Amino acid sequence: MSIAERTFIVFLGPPGSGKGTQTRMLETTFGLPQVSTGDLFRYNLKHETDLGKLAKRYMDAGELVPDEVTIRMVEERLKQPDCGGGAILDGFPRNLQQATALDAILADEGGLDLVPMLEVSDEEVIQRLSGRRVCRTCGHLYHTEFSPPQQSGVCDLDGGELYQRDDDTLDTIQRRLYVYYKQTSPLIGYYFAKGLLVELDGSMPPDEVQTLLLQAFRDRGINPVA
Ligand code: AP5
Ligand code: MG
C-alpha cells in the first residue's frame, strides 16, 4: 500500500465520551489499528517500564503526561507494521503542541483525513466513568448500568476479570474534565479551521453513535478496507 493511501483519524472528546468504545468498534470495521495513548501508558504501567512509572504519577493526578515522552511514544507506535494502512488515534493529540507535532509526523503522508468529536455533557461523563469496568486481559469496555457483562465482574468475550481504572474516582474525573477544557478543547477550533472536524452527538447509545460515524466516514470517501 502506498503512503498516499494511508488513513489517519483523530478522535476528540472529553474523558468518558466514548472514544475507546467507538474506536475499538471501528478497528474491526476498517482494519485499522486503534492507537490509544492512555492504553499505551497503562500497558507500560502493567509491565513496570520506566515510561509506565513516569506516566502513573500524571495519570493518577488526572494531568497530562509530558509532551516530549508522549509524542515520542506515538511516533514510534505509528512506525509499527500494523500501522501500514494508517491508524485511528484515541486520546492523542491532547494539546496544541501535540497537534503540531502530529502534523509534522504525518507531513509526508498527506496529513489527517478526519477528526470526529464526540459531544457529551459533564453529568454524563461522571455517570459513565463512575460505572466503567475494563477487562484486564482484552481491554473490552463495560458499564455497570449501560452495558453490563452477563456475569458481574467477568468479561463476556474471554472470561477475564473486570476492574475499575485508578483514575475513575470522582476527584480525578473532575480534574481530567478541567484539563480537557483547558488544554484539549482548543483543538476543536484548530481542526475546524483545517476543515477536518465532524461534531457528533455522543450521548446516544453506542451503536447509534457508530452509525453516525460510519456515515461521516462515507461522506468523506473513507471506506472500510476489511
Ligand atoms: P485516556 O485513557 O485517554 O482517558 P480519557 O481521555 O480520560 O478518556 P477515557 O478513556 O476515560 O474515556 P473514553 O472517551 O475512551 O470513553 P469509553 O469508551 O471508555 O487517558 C488517561 C490518562 O492518560 C490521561 O488522564 C493522561 O494522564 C494520560 N494521557 C493519555 N493520553 C495522553 C496524551 N496524549 N498526552 C498526555 N497524557 C495523556 O467510555 C466510558 C464509559 O462509558 C464506559 O463504561 C463505556 O461502556 C460507556 N459508554 C461509552 N459509550 C457510551 C454510550 N454511547 N452510551 C452509554 N455508555 C457509553
Ligand atoms: Mg479511553
Tab-separated table of C-alpha atoms in Angstrom, residues 11-17 19 62-64 91 93-96 115-122 125 129 172-189 197 199:
chain	number	residue	atom	x	y	z
A	11	PHE	CA	-10.829	11.229	17.917
A	12	LEU	CA	-11.588	14.221	20.113
A	13	GLY	CA	-13.945	14.322	23.078
A	14	PRO	CA	-13.906	14.672	26.847
A	15	PRO	CA	-12.980	11.775	29.125
A	16	GLY	CA	-15.776	9.211	29.051
A	17	SER	CA	-17.251	10.476	25.771
A	19	LYS	CA	-13.585	7.386	22.323
A	62	GLY	CA	-5.558	13.435	36.081
A	63	GLU	CA	-2.809	15.544	34.466
A	64	LEU	CA	-1.223	15.150	31.039
A	91	GLY	CA	-6.509	10.364	23.125
A	93	PRO	CA	-3.220	14.811	20.385
A	94	ARG	CA	-4.381	16.429	23.611
A	95	ASN	CA	-2.948	19.936	23.310
A	96	LEU	CA	-1.725	22.271	20.562
A	115	VAL	CA	-11.386	14.371	13.215
A	116	PRO	CA	-14.634	13.159	14.799
A	117	MET	CA	-15.531	14.969	18.018
A	118	LEU	CA	-17.864	13.185	20.471
A	119	GLU	CA	-20.047	15.634	22.420
A	120	VAL	CA	-21.259	14.526	25.853
A	121	SER	CA	-22.299	16.575	28.921
A	122	ASP	CA	-20.196	16.701	32.105
A	125	VAL	CA	-19.183	11.861	31.719
A	129	LEU	CA	-16.797	6.882	34.220
A	172	THR	CA	-9.718	12.607	39.331
A	173	ILE	CA	-12.611	12.607	36.846
A	174	GLN	CA	-13.264	16.269	37.722
A	175	ARG	CA	-9.572	17.114	37.298
A	176	ARG	CA	-9.480	15.305	33.918
A	177	LEU	CA	-12.501	17.339	32.795
A	178	TYR	CA	-10.760	20.562	33.852
A	179	VAL	CA	-7.591	19.572	31.956
A	180	TYR	CA	-9.716	18.682	28.930
A	181	TYR	CA	-11.409	22.106	28.792
A	182	LYS	CA	-8.180	23.987	29.455
A	183	GLN	CA	-5.730	22.110	27.215
A	184	THR	CA	-7.581	19.850	24.762
A	185	SER	CA	-10.710	21.794	23.798
A	186	PRO	CA	-8.667	24.405	21.811
A	187	LEU	CA	-8.067	21.585	19.322
A	188	ILE	CA	-11.726	21.809	18.291
A	189	GLY	CA	-11.048	25.194	16.661
A	197	LEU	CA	-13.796	18.407	12.276
A	199	GLU	CA	-19.095	17.048	15.614
